mmCIF file of C-alpha atoms in Angstrom:
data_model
loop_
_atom_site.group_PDB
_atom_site.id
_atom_site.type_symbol
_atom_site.label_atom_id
_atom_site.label_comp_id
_atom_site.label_asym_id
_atom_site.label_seq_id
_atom_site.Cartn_x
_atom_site.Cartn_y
_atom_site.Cartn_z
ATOM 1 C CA UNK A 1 -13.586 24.384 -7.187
ATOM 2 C CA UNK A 2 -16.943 24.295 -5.988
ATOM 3 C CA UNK A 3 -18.521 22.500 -2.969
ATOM 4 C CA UNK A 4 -19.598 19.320 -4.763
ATOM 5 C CA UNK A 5 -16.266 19.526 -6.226
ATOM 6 C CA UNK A 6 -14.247 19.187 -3.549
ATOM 7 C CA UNK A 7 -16.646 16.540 -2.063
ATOM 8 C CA UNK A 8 -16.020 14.646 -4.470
ATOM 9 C CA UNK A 9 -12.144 15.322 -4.216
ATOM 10 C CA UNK A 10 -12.265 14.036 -0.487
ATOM 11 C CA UNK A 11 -14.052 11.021 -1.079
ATOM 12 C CA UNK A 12 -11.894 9.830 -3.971
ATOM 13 C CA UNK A 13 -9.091 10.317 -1.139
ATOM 14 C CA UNK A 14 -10.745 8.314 1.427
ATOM 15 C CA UNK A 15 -11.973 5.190 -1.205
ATOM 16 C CA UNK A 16 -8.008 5.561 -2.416
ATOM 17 C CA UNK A 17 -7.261 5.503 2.093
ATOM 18 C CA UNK A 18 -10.106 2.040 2.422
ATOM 19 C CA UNK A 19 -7.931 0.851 -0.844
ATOM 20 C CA UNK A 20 -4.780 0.780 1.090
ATOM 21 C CA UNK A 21 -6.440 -1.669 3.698
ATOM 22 C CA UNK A 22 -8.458 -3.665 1.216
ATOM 23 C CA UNK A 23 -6.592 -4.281 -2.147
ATOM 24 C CA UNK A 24 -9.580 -3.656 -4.634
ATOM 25 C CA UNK A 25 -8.520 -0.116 -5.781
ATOM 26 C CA UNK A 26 -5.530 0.879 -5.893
ATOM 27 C CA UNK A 27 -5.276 3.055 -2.706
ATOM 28 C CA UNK A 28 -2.065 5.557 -2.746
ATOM 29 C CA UNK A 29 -2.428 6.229 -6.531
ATOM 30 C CA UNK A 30 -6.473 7.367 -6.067
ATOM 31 C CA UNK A 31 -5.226 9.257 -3.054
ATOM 32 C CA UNK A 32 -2.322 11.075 -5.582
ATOM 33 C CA UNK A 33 -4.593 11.332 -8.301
ATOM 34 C CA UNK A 34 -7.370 13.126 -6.692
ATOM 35 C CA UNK A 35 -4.611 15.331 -5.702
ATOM 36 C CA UNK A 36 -3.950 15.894 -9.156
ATOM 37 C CA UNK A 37 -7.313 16.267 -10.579
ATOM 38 C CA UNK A 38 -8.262 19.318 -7.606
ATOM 39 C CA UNK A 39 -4.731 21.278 -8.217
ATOM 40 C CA UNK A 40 -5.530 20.903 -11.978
ATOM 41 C CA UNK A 41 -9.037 22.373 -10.980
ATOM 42 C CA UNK A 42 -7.675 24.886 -8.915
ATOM 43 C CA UNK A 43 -3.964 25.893 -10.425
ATOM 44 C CA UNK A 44 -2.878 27.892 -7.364
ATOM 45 C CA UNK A 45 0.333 28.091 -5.765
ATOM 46 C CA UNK A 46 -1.146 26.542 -2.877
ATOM 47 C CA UNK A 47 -2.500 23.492 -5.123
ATOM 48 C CA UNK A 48 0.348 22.974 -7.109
ATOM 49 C CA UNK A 49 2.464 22.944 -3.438
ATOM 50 C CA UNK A 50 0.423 20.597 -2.322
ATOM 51 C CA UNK A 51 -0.009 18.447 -5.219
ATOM 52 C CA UNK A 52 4.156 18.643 -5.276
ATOM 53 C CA UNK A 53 4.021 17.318 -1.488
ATOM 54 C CA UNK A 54 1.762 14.699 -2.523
ATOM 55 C CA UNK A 55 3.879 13.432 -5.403
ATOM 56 C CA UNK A 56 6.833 13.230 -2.812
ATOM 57 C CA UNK A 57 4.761 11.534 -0.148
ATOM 58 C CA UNK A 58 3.445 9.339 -2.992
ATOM 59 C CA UNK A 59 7.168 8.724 -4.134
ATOM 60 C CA UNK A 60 9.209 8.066 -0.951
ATOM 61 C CA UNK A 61 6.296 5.620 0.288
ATOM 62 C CA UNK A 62 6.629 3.218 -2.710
ATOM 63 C CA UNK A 63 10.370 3.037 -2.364
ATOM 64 C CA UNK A 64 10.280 2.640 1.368
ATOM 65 C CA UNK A 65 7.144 0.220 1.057
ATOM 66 C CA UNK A 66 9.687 -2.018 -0.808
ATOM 67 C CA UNK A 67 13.176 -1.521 0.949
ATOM 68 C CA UNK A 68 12.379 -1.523 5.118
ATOM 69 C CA UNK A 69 10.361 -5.164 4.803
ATOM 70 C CA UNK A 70 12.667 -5.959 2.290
ATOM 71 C CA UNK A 71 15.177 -5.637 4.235
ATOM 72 C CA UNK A 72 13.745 -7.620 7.278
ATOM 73 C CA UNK A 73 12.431 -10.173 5.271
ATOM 74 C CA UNK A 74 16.616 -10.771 4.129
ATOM 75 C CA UNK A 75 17.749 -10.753 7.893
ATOM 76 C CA UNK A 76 15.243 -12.900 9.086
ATOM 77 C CA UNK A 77 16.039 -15.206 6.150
ATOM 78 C CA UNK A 78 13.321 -15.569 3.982
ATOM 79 C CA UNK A 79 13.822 -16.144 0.845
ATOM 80 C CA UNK A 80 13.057 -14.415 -2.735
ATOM 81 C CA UNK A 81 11.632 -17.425 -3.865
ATOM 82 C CA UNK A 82 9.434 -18.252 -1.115
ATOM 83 C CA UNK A 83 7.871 -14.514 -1.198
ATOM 84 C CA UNK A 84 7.377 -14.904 -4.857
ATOM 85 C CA UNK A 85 5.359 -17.999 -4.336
ATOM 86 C CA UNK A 86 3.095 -16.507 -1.765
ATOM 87 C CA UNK A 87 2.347 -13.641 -4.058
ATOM 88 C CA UNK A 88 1.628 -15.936 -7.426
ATOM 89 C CA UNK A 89 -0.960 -17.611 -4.784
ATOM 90 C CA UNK A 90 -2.201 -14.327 -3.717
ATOM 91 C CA UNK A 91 -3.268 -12.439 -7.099
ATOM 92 C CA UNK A 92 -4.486 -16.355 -7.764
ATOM 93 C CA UNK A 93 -6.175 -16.092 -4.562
ATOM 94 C CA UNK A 94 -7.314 -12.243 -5.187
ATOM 95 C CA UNK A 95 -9.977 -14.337 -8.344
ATOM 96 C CA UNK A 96 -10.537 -16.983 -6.363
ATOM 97 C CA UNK A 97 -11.996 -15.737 -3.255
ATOM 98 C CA UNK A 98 -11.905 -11.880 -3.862
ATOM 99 C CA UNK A 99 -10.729 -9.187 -1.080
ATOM 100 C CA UNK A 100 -9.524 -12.037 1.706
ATOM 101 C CA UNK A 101 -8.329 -14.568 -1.134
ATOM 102 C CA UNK A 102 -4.985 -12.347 -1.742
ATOM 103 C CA UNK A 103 -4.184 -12.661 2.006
ATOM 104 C CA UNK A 104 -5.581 -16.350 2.353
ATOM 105 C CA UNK A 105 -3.152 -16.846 -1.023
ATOM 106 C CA UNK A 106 -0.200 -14.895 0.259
ATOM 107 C CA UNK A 107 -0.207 -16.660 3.057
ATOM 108 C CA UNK A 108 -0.596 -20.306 1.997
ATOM 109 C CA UNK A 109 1.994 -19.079 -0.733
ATOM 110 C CA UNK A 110 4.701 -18.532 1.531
ATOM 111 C CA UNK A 111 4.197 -21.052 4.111
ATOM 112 C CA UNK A 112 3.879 -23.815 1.276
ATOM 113 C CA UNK A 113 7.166 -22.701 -0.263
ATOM 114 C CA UNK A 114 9.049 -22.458 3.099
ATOM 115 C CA UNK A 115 7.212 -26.031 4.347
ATOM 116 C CA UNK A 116 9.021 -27.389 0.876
ATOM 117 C CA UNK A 117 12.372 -26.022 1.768
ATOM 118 C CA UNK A 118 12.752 -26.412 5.496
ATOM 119 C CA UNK A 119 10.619 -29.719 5.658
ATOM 120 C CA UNK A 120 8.467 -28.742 8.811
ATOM 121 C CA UNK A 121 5.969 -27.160 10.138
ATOM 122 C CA UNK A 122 7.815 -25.769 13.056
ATOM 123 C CA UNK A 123 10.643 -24.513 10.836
ATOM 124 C CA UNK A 124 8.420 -23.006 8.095
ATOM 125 C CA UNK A 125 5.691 -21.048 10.527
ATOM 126 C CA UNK A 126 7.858 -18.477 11.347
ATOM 127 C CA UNK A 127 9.247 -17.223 8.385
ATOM 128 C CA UNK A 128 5.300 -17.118 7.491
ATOM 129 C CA UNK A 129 4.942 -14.945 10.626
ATOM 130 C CA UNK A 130 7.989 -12.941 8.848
ATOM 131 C CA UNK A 131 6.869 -12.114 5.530
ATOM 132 C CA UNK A 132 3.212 -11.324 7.153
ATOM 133 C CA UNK A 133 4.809 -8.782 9.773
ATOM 134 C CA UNK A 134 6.725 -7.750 6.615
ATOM 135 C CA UNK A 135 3.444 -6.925 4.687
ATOM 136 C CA UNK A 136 1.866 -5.610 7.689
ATOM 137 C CA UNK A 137 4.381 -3.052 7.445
ATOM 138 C CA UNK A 138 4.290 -2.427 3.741
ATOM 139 C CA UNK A 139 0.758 -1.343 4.497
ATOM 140 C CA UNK A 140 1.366 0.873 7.405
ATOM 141 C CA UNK A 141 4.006 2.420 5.566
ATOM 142 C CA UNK A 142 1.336 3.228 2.370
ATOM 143 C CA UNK A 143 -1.375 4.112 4.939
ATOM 144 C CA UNK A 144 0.734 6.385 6.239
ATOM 145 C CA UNK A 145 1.949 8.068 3.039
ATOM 146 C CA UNK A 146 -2.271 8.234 2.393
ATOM 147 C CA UNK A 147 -3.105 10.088 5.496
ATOM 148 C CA UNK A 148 -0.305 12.844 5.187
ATOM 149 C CA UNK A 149 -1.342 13.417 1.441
ATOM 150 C CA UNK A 150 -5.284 13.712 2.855
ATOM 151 C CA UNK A 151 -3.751 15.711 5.564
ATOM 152 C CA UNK A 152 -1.809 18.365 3.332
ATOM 153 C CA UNK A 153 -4.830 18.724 0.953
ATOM 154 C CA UNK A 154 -7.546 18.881 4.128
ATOM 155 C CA UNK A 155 -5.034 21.627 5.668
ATOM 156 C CA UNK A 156 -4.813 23.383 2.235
ATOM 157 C CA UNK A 157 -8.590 23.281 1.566
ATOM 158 C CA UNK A 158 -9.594 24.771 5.021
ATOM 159 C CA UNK A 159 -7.100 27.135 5.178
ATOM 160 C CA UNK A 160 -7.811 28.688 1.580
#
């Protein structure tokens, strides 16, 4: 691959890393798929292994993205119901008031649903604090996943 090629390559990968912090594109999978589209460029060993890593990465971060939060959002006790109302609000909000509406929805989502069901403000604030540590996570966790994947294909490309 050329110069302008792999240019290109690395700033797919870095819109796909500013994705992961600002849900307008679709962060992890532009980060995988320029992965993709270089090794299918290239077809090296070296490509291929790092296109293999990147599927992994890419893999293991959507399942762990899910259960760890998950998880803490359950032992904290917060309920399904609750986080499904804060994200209805938050692709509502994501329309409404694009880039900070998902967050402003989320939000408002979950603390609406948990104000309903535990009748106060002082009860329903911190399981609002909960799910938003929870997502805070989630995010870390696919940011994470991004910058190995850059990482691995950086190494690969200055090392070839």
């Amino acid at each position: 691959m050329d110069d302008a090629g792999l240019v290109l390559v690395g700033v797919a990968i870095a819109v796909g890393l500013a994705g992961v912090l600002l849900p307008v594109v679709p962060g992890l999978l532009l980060c995988w798929g320029a992965v993709l589209v270089w090794a299918l460029v290239e077809r090296t060993a070296v490509a291929w292994t790092v296109l293999t890593v990147a599927t992994a990465l890419f893999a293991v971060s959507q399942v762990v993205k899910y259960l760890v939060p998950g998880r803490r959002l359950r032992s904290a006790g917060v309920p399904w119901g609750s986080l499904a109302a804060g994200g209805v609000l938050g692709v509502v909000g994501f329309f409404v008031i694009p880039v900070v509406g998902m967050v402003l929805g989320f939000v408002g989502g979950v603390y609406g649903a948990e104000r309903l069901r535990l009748r106060t403000h002082a009860a329903a604030w911190p399981s609002t604090v909960r799910a938003l540590q929870a997502v805070g996570l989630s995010v870390l966790i696919e940011l994470g996943a991004g910058l190995l994947i850059a990482a691995t294909w950086l190494a690969a490309v200055l090392l070839a």
